[in-house]
Structure formats: structure tokens, C-alpha cells
Amino acid sequence: MTSKIKKIGVLTSGGDAPGMNAAIRSVVRTCAYHKIECVGIYRGYQGMIEGDFKEMGPRSVNNIINKGGTILKSARSSEFRTDEGQQKAYDNLVAGGIDALVVIGGDGSFSGAQFFSNSFNFPVMGIPGTIDNDIFGTSHTLGFDTALNTVIDCIDKIRDTASSHNRLFLVEVMGRDAGHIALNAGIGAGAEEILIPEEDLGLKRLLESLEKSKASGKSSSIVVIAEGDKIGKTVFELKDYIEENLPEYDTRVSVLGHMQRGGSPSCYDRVLASRLGVKAVESLLEGKSNFMVGMINDKVALTPLIQAIKGHTQIDRELLRVSDIMST
Amino acid sequence: MTSKIKKIGVLTSGGDAPGMNAAIRSVVRTCAYHKIECVGIYRGYQGMIEGDFKEMGPRSVNNIINKGGTILKSARSSEFRTDEGQQKAYDNLVAGGIDALVVIGGDGSFSGAQFFSNSFNFPVMGIPGTIDNDIFGTSHTLGFDTALNTVIDCIDKIRDTASSHNRLFLVEVMGRDAGHIALNAGIGAGAEEILIPEEDLGLKRLLESLEKSKASGKSSSIVVIAEGDKIGKTVFELKDYIEENLPEYDTRVSVLGHMQRGGSPSCYDRVLASRLGVKAVESLLEGKSNFMVGMINDKVALTPLIQAIKGHTQIDRELLRVSDIMST
Amino acid sequence: MTSKIKKIGVLTSGGDAPGMNAAIRSVVRTCAYHKIECVGIYRGYQGMIEGDFKEMGPRSVNNIINKGGTILKSARSSEFRTDEGQQKAYDNLVAGGIDALVVIGGDGSFSGAQFFSNSFNFPVMGIPGTIDNDIFGTSHTLGFDTALNTVIDCIDKIRDTASSHNRLFLVEVMGRDAGHIALNAGIGAGAEEILIPEEDLGLKRLLESLEKSKASGKSSSIVVIAEGDKIGKTVFELKDYIEENLPEYDTRVSVLGHMQRGGSPSCYDRVLASRLGVKAVESLLEGKSNFMVGMINDKVALTPLIQAIKGHTQIDRELLRVSDIMST
Amino acid sequence: MTSKIKKIGVLTSGGDAPGMNAAIRSVVRTCAYHKIECVGIYRGYQGMIEGDFKEMGPRSVNNIINKGGTILKSARSSEFRTDEGQQKAYDNLVAGGIDALVVIGGDGSFSGAQFFSNSFNFPVMGIPGTIDNDIFGTSHTLGFDTALNTVIDCIDKIRDTASSHNRLFLVEVMGRDAGHIALNAGIGAGAEEILIPEEDLGLKRLLESLEKSKASGKSSSIVVIAEGDKIGKTVFELKDYIEENLPEYDTRVSVLGHMQRGGSPSCYDRVLASRLGVKAVESLLEGKSNFMVGMINDKVALTPLIQAIKGHTQIDRELLRVSDIMST
């Protein structure tokens, strides 16, 4: 491949996700494969503003494919939202001889990339990295599959003790705006009910469902709740509500929290990261810009960044139905 | 749904795979949801011949979604390949009031199902359960995703010791006819080379690749080898060959073996099993027969059993290229 | 062995712990080995009062050694604290032909056993089962080792994201009265500070320590906090306090909760459970009563129940020092 | 502490084991705590001969407590067995200003340390690091506990598929001279028989035991075999022998291999490593030499190196009996 691009910068931005290191590795090694240079930019856009750069060769990314987190670290940068911040960042890229950028992050990070690219006519390519799976243009974001396995592993443990004591557990998982984690992990963990932002089950139906579950002979129950679920109560308020209305239940709360963002990535996420990194670099080398690489119908595909930012993912309503049938 | 089918039998057949229990649970609960009866048939077709049946209700499958293996057990049955065997099996189904069959297994099991269904005009539906992912008509078979995670978990451990001693490890994974496990887990584990049945890398290129890897400064190397790889040497012969030709390598062998078939299923496999079980039962209730349920483009879809049996899956050649770039 | 004891009852009581199933299995199989009968008593003392018994043979406990929770279920029973409750329980034991009792649980459960045994001159033997490791007379209680591994696995994941964002995490672990989990898992997870019930570090020293940690170049920090730590603030109040006083820290909270009680037991806990079960049954057969079996200096040993109840475990102060040195 | 020792070298030698990194971290930070310098010596004694040294401060060992392998790498050195080799090593230590040595490894490594120390009157301290647990003077060597958990995790997976197909599995685990892994993991995994170097069960008793197991209604069986077991057949020869004599068994072999040496250390191994590292450094600072630090009766204790080398560990015969009872 001959291309005007001789040096690519790569950064991770926003909330970290398992698989980000595997994606960095893929970007770095694909650059090396095509005999172009690669620069790691630390702490996302903030590091771009501060010129926190480091040359990376194929050996810089040895033994990171299986590590959670991001060796480039991540940060949010309010300065990058200002003209001065963007100008400083651009000046640093130019000074460093960097011709193009791969941004690994979520839609907030993509908005920054899109704006920056338009302002300075600078080639950028996005790789979707967030456990929430809420990015339009890909069936899977980096880290989603790993987070699901982390969640079901925790709930399997909780179920051991729930079964031993005939208890009801309310388990809060991540997902402020999207119920993908709750819905998939809920089915995977055999939850009796799943509360998500996209669907208002209603408190009344929840109580009915729990009563039915008890009547059907189940000795313990798990309810999986996305942070941003529609009912709008905190998981602790929900506990109080259930105990008031269903005093026969001994109810406990578990908030899984940030461990969902960490851990060694699953095989799926490692392969995904490897594929997306190759495609991101090669698309830049082909002269493309302002796209996100993702998986569509099990194939790597490009989606214009602007669509990835503005589009909305939807939960698969078939899964709601499957969940309903499974809790029979 | 009103249907002539009032009682469905479910069995697991062939090599077991993680997610089979989750699929059994899904079949049983979907039957209960639609208020029809469900019967578990033990030890595959052999149990069908021997009338080894057990009524199953929604509580019979509590707490199995996260268990490896199959509570219905599996077996190979040579008797089922005879007319007498098939007749006995049919008589038992009729005697038990069973109207339709869900068969969870691989293509050998589907051939049996197809033949039986044609002989007795008996409704059958297949669910692909095998870690090898070598079934046409679905992007994923039950157990494949879990097996990949098992394999990379093992190779991550092996890499710890490989790195500490600057060694070359030859790791044999399952896959007599198909390289899906080797190819995906090889990329996921960061293997330097991957040998699969579908592609003859050749011994010479392997040596060149290992020499290049050493020259590039890598201190340790992993080669992942499918059981049925094209080179045709056993992994132990390969070790001898490499040590003769590259005496600077301290080479070790690891054969992962049957642990790849076990373990608690991944979230992906549990959700997949739940979806496929629902679709299998509901397709039978809609009067369909002789199909396999599977995933095509991230959606549950039907493929005629005959195609599933005769079709061949192909490895994604993009992955070969990704593997090549990643070992830079 | 010839003994007057012909049938032994076994129950689990109090909070469940990984390894309880392995202990039940051991009790049941040791009875079979010595050709005496064994009866499982469900839901602890409450099931004893209600006569919720089930005969158990060696095949009843197949495939449970690796399962979390307790197949006999656990419960707390206020009725067992009354004379009527104890009388009913005794009558049921006599009616069932049960000659002796193995109680798997914590010190509350042992108090009940001790009282019951004295009232009715009934042989009892205790097996310490609780993740908290707060029982006098054994270096390890069942479940403690497993819980430690669960906790460090979670904190390893949290550290991935903590490092990526340069954050401070406050991680609350179980331990209302004892800091064993916090102290060991804190060292194991590389925590910068560990707060436990046995030692008042004081808020001021915590702040100093965090400032020193930052100054030493650490980019992220983990503080592990036992539920019952001496400072007396909730983990959320602590977060507010730290953020007020050390505004440079971006502080997050994670409460690990009940998952610490579940999961497949570690090898240590499985072997421990097997050893203690053998000793408990054989001690009863030798005519002993009112002892707890435990590990002292790596050997199985007996401690009078009354001492196990009244004694206090102490944290190993060497570990406090090790923790201090490790956070250099 | 005031001491003549101002700079300590640390190395890992022999087969690697999980927890070695945690021990390196502990040595490095304990040096920093006592304000003395620390130098990492790469590739064991070979690196000592080649002067492959690196200064290490407390931040050099960030985030390694949870990593398998050894960041200092390990190697065997035949040159170190020569007078010239030892002289070169000594000269390098003197040139580097190193006053004392901490050697993390097994008894072969300790022999080298002992000999070297005597030749040059050089202070050395040993930390037992090997998964085999075959070092006299400590109840646990670094990595033993982790290896046990790795083994039972594998066998749990194998049992899933063994149970599904009613098969007999022969599982070979590490242990050329010592049966500690086989005995403990065998009990932990619920093996029907355990073959170890210390005890000649005899082929005849093995067959009888397997026949009894089948007769007792067990549908699958696991036999755990240490590499160096007394029967003296390879595990593959054993398979042939069993199939000839017990044709009703469908027998499979699994050789777990080097993955037993890798993986993230268990909490026990991390805490152990931290404790032993502190004690090793502080003992050197107190002027002691030629000791191994280890655990005796749950306390850190010193054993003269010469005893650690010459002494023999013995299996706990109580465990043999427990195993026998558990397979009832």
C-alpha cells in the first residue's frame, strides 16, 4: 500500500473497556506491517493537548492482548472542547509528524474526533470501545462481551447464596442509557426479571412477576437492573418498595460497579479488537477518514462517524421475549 | 399458539458442548410457556431406543443454565443406524405420546434425525451443539464461544511460563476437520503461527516464520495447532522437526484435550442456547420440521437440516490475514 | 469402628460459605465408609424443628464438591431458641433414629448446638463454615480461602480501570467483626491501605497515607475496607470525606457484597472440607461430643465447642506490618 | 535497622511459579522501606554471570503482584556450576556494589546459592518458589496453591464431559518426585484414585478400585496421576492397560502440562510471597545468611539452606486416607 500517511497516532478516550489494549496492539502492529510509524498518545485528548506522545513499535505491545484497562490511559478533557485546546492538539500532532488518528472510545470521543477532523481537515478513524454496546454501526463494541461474562460470573456466585437462603437479589449492572448489558446478562444469568432503560415494565408488573415466580415454586430470584432503568427508583428504593409490598421476600441488593469495566478480555473481544485495528489503519492508508470501523453481519464494516454519533442502537426485542419465556 | 403437537422430546447427542444444558432448559421452559408437555430423552438416540425418558417441567431445569456437560447425557448409538433400532425408537416415542423431537448435537446427530424423520414422517428440529463451529447455517454453534475462552485462558497461562523461559510452545487444540477454534483462539492468544486443516502453511514457511519471530526480538513464541492440521504430523513429530531445524528453540508441547468441551458456558452461549431453544420449539408448534435453528447475521434463522448436514463451513480468510499481521 | 452411633444427621446453618457442599459430601461418604446411615437436615435448625429430613447415600452427593452454596440450604431459626423449638427438634431426631449431629456453620450455629447438646445429652460435632474466618480453634474456616480469591479477582478488575483513569477506589469487603478478609485480600490485591475492625488507623493517617502514595508516583490507589472497620463511617461517607480533603483524587466506591459468599470452592477449601468431615464423623463414632474440628498447625484438631464459641480470633499483626511495607 | 548491607540483588531461578513476581515486588519494596538499594538480576545465575542487572525501585514493581511468570525471567545455567562461572558472577556482584542476594527458586537453585555463599562468604537468603511443594522447611512453596486451583479448574471441566459420556479420564499432573499436587488436587477434584511417586498402589488395586467404583453406581471416573508415579507406566500405557483389562470403560487421557506453572497467583500465594520477601530482606539486614524463609505452623520461619536442600518433604498420609474415604 502506498499512501501519503507515514505516521499514525492512536489514543483511548472515555470510559475504559476490556479489549482496548488489544486494539492498541493491533493498530501498532498493523502500522509496522505496512512500514509506517505509530505514536501512542497518552490520556486521550488531554494528552494530545499536552503532547504526551510515545513512539510505539511492534515490541512495545508485547503481552498486552490479555490485559484489561488501557496502557495509554484514558481521561476526559474539557479543554479539548475549546478552540484553544483543539489548536494546541493540532499543533502537537503536526510537530510530531502525525498524519492521521485512530480514536478508541465511545460516542463522546467520536464527537470530539469528528469535530477535530472537520476543523483541521485531519484524517481520523474510530474504533468503538465501551462495555455498554450503545454505538450505532456495530453489533458489538469492544468490552461488551467481556463485561457480560464478568456479570454472569458474579451473578452465578450470588445465586449460590440466594438459593441457599431462598432470597431475592436485586443486582444493578452498568447501562445508564442502554439495556444491552442488563438484557443479555440477565438472560445469561437466568434472571427472573430484567429492568432496562428502553422499556417501562412498571412496578406493578414487577410485583406480579415476583409473586408468580414464588407461586411457581422457585425458591430464589434474581432481578437484574440497568443503572438507567425506566422505573426511575434507585435499586435501594426498589428494595424498600418490594419489601413493603412482598414482605415474604428477604431482599438484598448488589451493585456490581466498576469491576464490569476491567478484567482480561474474552476471546471474542480480543479477536474483534485485532480485526478492527487492522481495518482502521488500512482504511486510513486507503485515504478514508471520518468513519468508525465495526461489525455488521459478522463482517468488518465502515460507518460514517456522524451516523455512529447520531444513530441509536436498539435492543433486540426478541431478547425481551426470550427473557419472558425463560422465566417460566 | 394452537398446534397438533402436545408433547416434545428433547435429547443431546454426539460430543457434548457447553450450553447444551442451557438449550435443554430453554426447550423445557418454552414448552411450559406454551402449555405443552416436554420429555427428556437420556443418552441420545440410544436412550430413545431403550425408552429412557423422563417428564420435565420448568423446575426440572432450575440452576442448570450455568453448568457444563448435559444433564440428559450423550452417547453414540450404532443401533440407531439399523432399521430395527429406528423402529424401536419410533415405537417408544409413540408409546410415550411424543409428537416431535428437538435434537441438540452436531452434523452426525442431524443426519440421524433427518433419516428418522423421513422414515416415520416425524417432526424434528435441530439445535447445533458442538465446540467445533463446523456446522453450516449458523455463525456460532453452542459451545464454540466458551471453548475459545477456555483455550485462551490456558494459553495465557502457558505464555507466562513461555516468557519466563524464552521458550517455544506448540499448543494443540480441538478441530479434526475445522480450524475455527485454532484460528480464533490463536488470534486471541496472540499466537505467532496457527496451523489449521483448511490451509497448508507448509513446514518451510513455519520455520521461516519462527526464525523471523526470533529475529524480531520476540523472546517466546506460541504456535496453535488444530488436531487435523494440514501438515499431517503429530504435534510431537512437529516438535522434533523444529528442534532439529531450529536448535536455538527450547520447544515444548501442550495438548489441551477434553477440558475444551467442559466448563460453565459463556454469556454468549447461554443467550444463544436460550434463543435457539425458543425458536426450535415454536417452529415445531408452527408445523415446521427438518430444520436447524441457528444464527445468521445476528438473527435466529432456520436452515433445512439437509443443507446443514451437506453444507461446509469455511474459515473467514480475513482472519488468516489478521493473524499474519498480528504476528508482526 | 464399633460405636453406638448408627445414624448421623448433618445440617448447614447461618450464612452459607463455599465448601459447605464439600463438607456435606465428606460427612455423607464417611458415614457410608463406616457403614452407618446419614440423614440430611434441610434449612438448618428450622428444618430440624419441622422434620425436613432426607436419607443420604454416597451417590446423593455426586458432583457437589465443586458447587457453591449448600444443597441442604441454610436458614436462621428464632424458634430454635425456645424450649418448645428445641423439644420439637429433639423429638424429630429421635423419631428419625438419628443418634448424633454434625453442624456446619459459624459461632451462632455452634451456640445452638452446644445448648441443644447439653439439654438433651445429644452428641454434636461442629465444622466451622463461614467466609469471615472469625472462629477460634482453626486457622481456616470453610470458605475463607475461596472468598479471598473472589475478592482479589474483583479488585484486579477494578485496578485495571483505576489505573487507566488514575483513580482512587474504596472497596468494601465482608467482615462485620473481623478483618481477616480485608487484611489478606488487601495484601493480595496490593491495596494501599486496609481498614479493619481490629485497628483504628484514624482518618488523619488515612489522608496522610493517600497523600504519600500520590507523592510517591502511584497513579491509582485501592483502599480495602472491612464492613465493620473502626473508623465508623460508611464507605460512602468516607468517599465524601476524602474528596473534601484530597480534592485531587477522583474517588469511587465499590461494595463487593454477597458474591463473596458464593462461587466454586478453591482447592484448599475442598480439601479442608473433606478432612474436617472425616474427622467430625469419626470423632462422633469414637464417642466424642461437643467439639469443633479445625486446622491447627496444618493438622486436623479438636477444640471444645465452648472455647470455639467464647474464644476470639486475632488478626496476625505481622500482616499489618507486611501491608504497611508493601504499600511503599 | 542499621546494617552493613546497602544493596541487595534478587533473582528467580529454575522452573517458574505463580507468585514469583509478588515475591520480587516484596523484596524490592522491603528494600525501599528500609532505604537500601535493590537490583534485579535477569535470567537467574546466568544473568549473574553476564552482569544482566537492573536497578529496581518501588515503582518498578507496580502492577505485577497479580501476574504469573517472572519479570526477571528464569534460566538454568550450567556455567554457574563451574569455578569460572561462579567467579564471574561474584565479580559482577562486587562491581555492581551488591552486598547480598535473595534467590527465589527450588532446591537446585538453593544448592547453587549455598555453594556460592560458602565460596565467597556472600550473604544469601532463599525463598521457595516451585509449584511442586517439595521443599523441606515450609508447608507451602510459592505457586503450589495456585497450581492446585488451576488443576481442579481443569478437572472440573473434564468431569463435565466425563459425566456426560460415562467415561474414565486419566489426568496427568506435574510432580516428578513429589505427589503433593496430585494428592491435594485429586481430593479437591473428587478423583476416584490418585497415583503418586511416594506410594505404590499397584496396578491390581487400581483395577479393583475402578471395578468397585463402577459397581457402586458411579457413571464416570477421574484418576489423577503424578508424572513420577510409582507404577512406572506412562499415562498412555496405563490407558491401554485399563482398556485391556476393563473393556467396559471408555478411557481418555489428559496431560495438563505447563499451564500448571502459569496464571495469576491465588490470594494465598500473593500473601505468602509478600511475607517471605519481607522476612528474606530483613533477615539479611539482621546479618543472617544461608537460610530459607518459609511457613512453619502458619508462621514465617527460617530453615538453614543446607537442611532445605537435603531434607525431604513427605506427603501427609492422613490425606491418602481421606482420599480413600472420599471415593466411597
Tab-separated table of C-alpha atoms in Angstrom, chain C residues 1 22 25-27 29-30 32-34 58-59 62-63 65-67 139-140 145 148-149 152-153 156 159-160 163 183-192 213 216-220 264-268 270-271 274-278 282 295-300 316 318-319 321-322 324-328, chain D residues 1 22 25-27 29-30 32-34 58-59 62-63 65-67 139-140 145 148-149 152-153 156 159-160 163 183-192 213 216-220 264-268 270-271 274-278 282 295-300 316 318-319 321-322 324-328:
chain	number	residue	atom	x	y	z
C	1	MET	CA	-15.033	-48.996	64.323
C	22	ALA	CA	-17.852	-30.424	50.041
C	25	ARG	CA	-20.263	-34.780	50.863
C	26	SER	CA	-17.484	-35.701	53.220
C	27	VAL	CA	-19.817	-36.352	56.139
C	29	ARG	CA	-19.328	-40.548	52.462
C	30	THR	CA	-17.509	-41.025	55.742
C	32	ALA	CA	-21.049	-44.760	54.217
C	33	TYR	CA	-17.416	-45.803	54.584
C	34	HIS	CA	-18.093	-46.745	58.203
C	58	PRO	CA	-22.709	-41.757	48.763
C	59	ARG	CA	-24.378	-41.200	45.378
C	62	ASN	CA	-22.069	-36.841	43.495
C	63	ASN	CA	-20.815	-33.754	41.697
C	65	ILE	CA	-17.730	-30.897	45.714
C	66	ASN	CA	-17.259	-28.025	43.270
C	67	LYS	CA	-20.554	-26.253	43.878
C	139	SER	CA	-6.529	-21.358	61.238
C	140	HIS	CA	-9.043	-21.507	58.413
C	145	ASP	CA	-9.783	-19.074	51.152
C	148	LEU	CA	-10.161	-14.217	49.360
C	149	ASN	CA	-9.731	-15.356	45.773
C	152	ILE	CA	-8.760	-10.263	44.698
C	153	ASP	CA	-10.262	-11.278	41.369
C	156	ASP	CA	-7.755	-6.960	39.992
C	159	ARG	CA	-7.453	-1.913	39.364
C	160	ASP	CA	-7.488	-2.199	35.564
C	163	SER	CA	-5.007	2.571	36.604
C	183	LEU	CA	-6.305	-7.794	55.607
C	184	ASN	CA	-5.415	-10.812	53.480
C	185	ALA	CA	-7.244	-9.731	50.344
C	186	GLY	CA	-5.896	-6.212	50.795
C	187	ILE	CA	-2.326	-7.508	50.775
C	188	GLY	CA	-3.155	-9.883	47.937
C	189	ALA	CA	-4.689	-7.148	45.845
C	190	GLY	CA	-1.866	-4.728	46.553
C	191	ALA	CA	-4.077	-2.233	48.377
C	192	GLU	CA	-2.508	0.992	49.531
C	213	SER	CA	1.057	7.412	47.909
C	216	SER	CA	5.475	8.548	45.533
C	217	GLY	CA	4.313	8.455	41.948
C	218	LYS	CA	1.447	5.987	42.186
C	219	SER	CA	-1.165	6.828	39.638
C	220	SER	CA	-4.011	4.942	41.217
C	264	SER	CA	-16.925	-22.796	43.318
C	265	PRO	CA	-14.681	-23.526	46.312
C	266	SER	CA	-10.908	-23.316	45.967
C	267	CYS	CA	-8.843	-26.486	46.181
C	268	TYR	CA	-7.833	-25.516	49.700
C	270	ARG	CA	-12.394	-28.562	49.157
C	271	VAL	CA	-9.546	-30.450	50.801
C	274	SER	CA	-13.025	-33.294	53.107
C	275	ARG	CA	-10.639	-33.552	56.035
C	276	LEU	CA	-12.961	-31.906	58.546
C	277	GLY	CA	-15.918	-34.048	57.507
C	278	VAL	CA	-13.943	-37.249	58.055
C	282	GLU	CA	-15.010	-40.367	63.190
C	295	MET	CA	-6.944	-26.901	61.499
C	296	ILE	CA	-4.214	-26.111	64.000
C	297	ASN	CA	-0.632	-26.015	62.735
C	298	ASP	CA	-1.708	-27.661	59.472
C	299	LYS	CA	-3.157	-30.652	61.303
C	300	VAL	CA	-6.782	-31.523	61.935
C	316	ASP	CA	-1.915	-11.647	62.673
C	318	GLU	CA	2.684	-9.366	61.211
C	319	LEU	CA	0.280	-8.955	58.299
C	321	ARG	CA	3.277	-4.686	59.073
C	322	VAL	CA	3.649	-6.521	55.761
C	324	ASP	CA	2.487	-1.287	55.524
C	325	ILE	CA	5.800	-2.238	53.900
C	326	MET	CA	4.140	-3.387	50.679
C	327	SER	CA	2.474	-0.010	50.149
C	328	THR	CA	5.895	1.665	49.973
D	1	MET	CA	17.656	-1.101	61.122
D	22	ALA	CA	4.813	-10.999	44.009
D	25	ARG	CA	7.833	-6.981	44.399
D	26	SER	CA	8.062	-7.707	48.092
D	27	VAL	CA	11.870	-7.855	48.077
D	29	ARG	CA	9.661	-2.710	48.313
D	30	THR	CA	11.083	-4.036	51.552
D	32	ALA	CA	12.915	0.651	49.629
D	33	TYR	CA	11.160	0.667	53.009
D	34	HIS	CA	14.496	0.157	54.726
D	58	PRO	CA	9.207	0.586	44.379
D	59	ARG	CA	7.565	1.827	41.155
D	62	ASN	CA	3.805	-1.732	40.141
D	63	ASN	CA	1.022	-3.983	38.917
D	65	ILE	CA	1.563	-8.812	42.106
D	66	ASN	CA	-1.164	-10.447	40.026
D	67	LYS	CA	0.955	-11.588	37.110
D	139	SER	CA	4.364	-26.021	54.493
D	140	HIS	CA	3.810	-24.181	51.214
D	145	ASP	CA	-1.705	-23.184	45.972
D	148	LEU	CA	-3.827	-26.675	42.769
D	149	ASN	CA	-6.578	-24.273	41.750
D	152	ILE	CA	-9.051	-28.532	39.821
D	153	ASP	CA	-10.419	-25.939	37.430
D	156	ASP	CA	-13.915	-29.730	36.833
D	159	ARG	CA	-15.629	-34.006	34.649
D	160	ASP	CA	-18.421	-32.164	32.806
D	163	SER	CA	-20.167	-37.338	33.253
D	183	LEU	CA	-2.834	-35.756	46.198
D	184	ASN	CA	-4.363	-32.387	47.038
D	185	ALA	CA	-5.829	-31.665	43.617
D	186	GLY	CA	-7.049	-35.242	43.403
D	187	ILE	CA	-9.028	-34.848	46.627
D	188	GLY	CA	-10.166	-31.375	45.553
D	189	ALA	CA	-11.355	-32.632	42.194
D	190	GLY	CA	-13.073	-35.653	43.680
D	191	ALA	CA	-10.835	-38.163	41.905
D	192	GLU	CA	-11.614	-41.828	42.337
D	213	SER	CA	-16.375	-47.615	41.549
D	216	SER	CA	-21.158	-48.550	43.224
D	217	GLY	CA	-23.122	-46.728	40.534
D	218	LYS	CA	-20.653	-44.053	39.553
D	219	SER	CA	-21.144	-43.178	35.930
D	220	SER	CA	-17.766	-41.568	35.346
D	264	SER	CA	-2.422	-15.166	38.142
D	265	PRO	CA	-1.405	-16.231	41.656
D	266	SER	CA	-4.041	-17.051	44.238
D	267	CYS	CA	-4.506	-14.760	47.228
D	268	TYR	CA	-2.675	-17.271	49.371
D	270	ARG	CA	0.374	-13.405	46.918
D	271	VAL	CA	0.234	-13.013	50.671
D	274	SER	CA	4.735	-10.729	50.391
D	275	ARG	CA	5.521	-12.209	53.785
D	276	LEU	CA	8.509	-14.213	52.631
D	277	GLY	CA	10.012	-11.284	50.754
D	278	VAL	CA	9.864	-9.078	53.848
D	282	GLU	CA	15.036	-8.212	56.939
D	295	MET	CA	5.969	-21.128	56.607
D	296	ILE	CA	6.003	-23.430	59.610
D	297	ASN	CA	2.804	-23.742	61.626
D	298	ASP	CA	1.339	-20.714	59.842
D	299	LYS	CA	4.250	-18.502	60.918
D	300	VAL	CA	7.156	-17.241	58.849
D	316	ASP	CA	0.562	-36.182	54.696
D	318	GLU	CA	-3.875	-38.565	56.512
D	319	LEU	CA	-4.661	-37.220	53.016
D	321	ARG	CA	-6.821	-41.950	53.922
D	322	VAL	CA	-9.175	-39.017	53.273
D	324	ASP	CA	-9.729	-43.317	50.103
D	325	ILE	CA	-12.805	-42.497	52.180
D	326	MET	CA	-13.980	-39.792	49.772
D	327	SER	CA	-14.039	-42.234	46.851
D	328	THR	CA	-16.642	-44.359	48.665
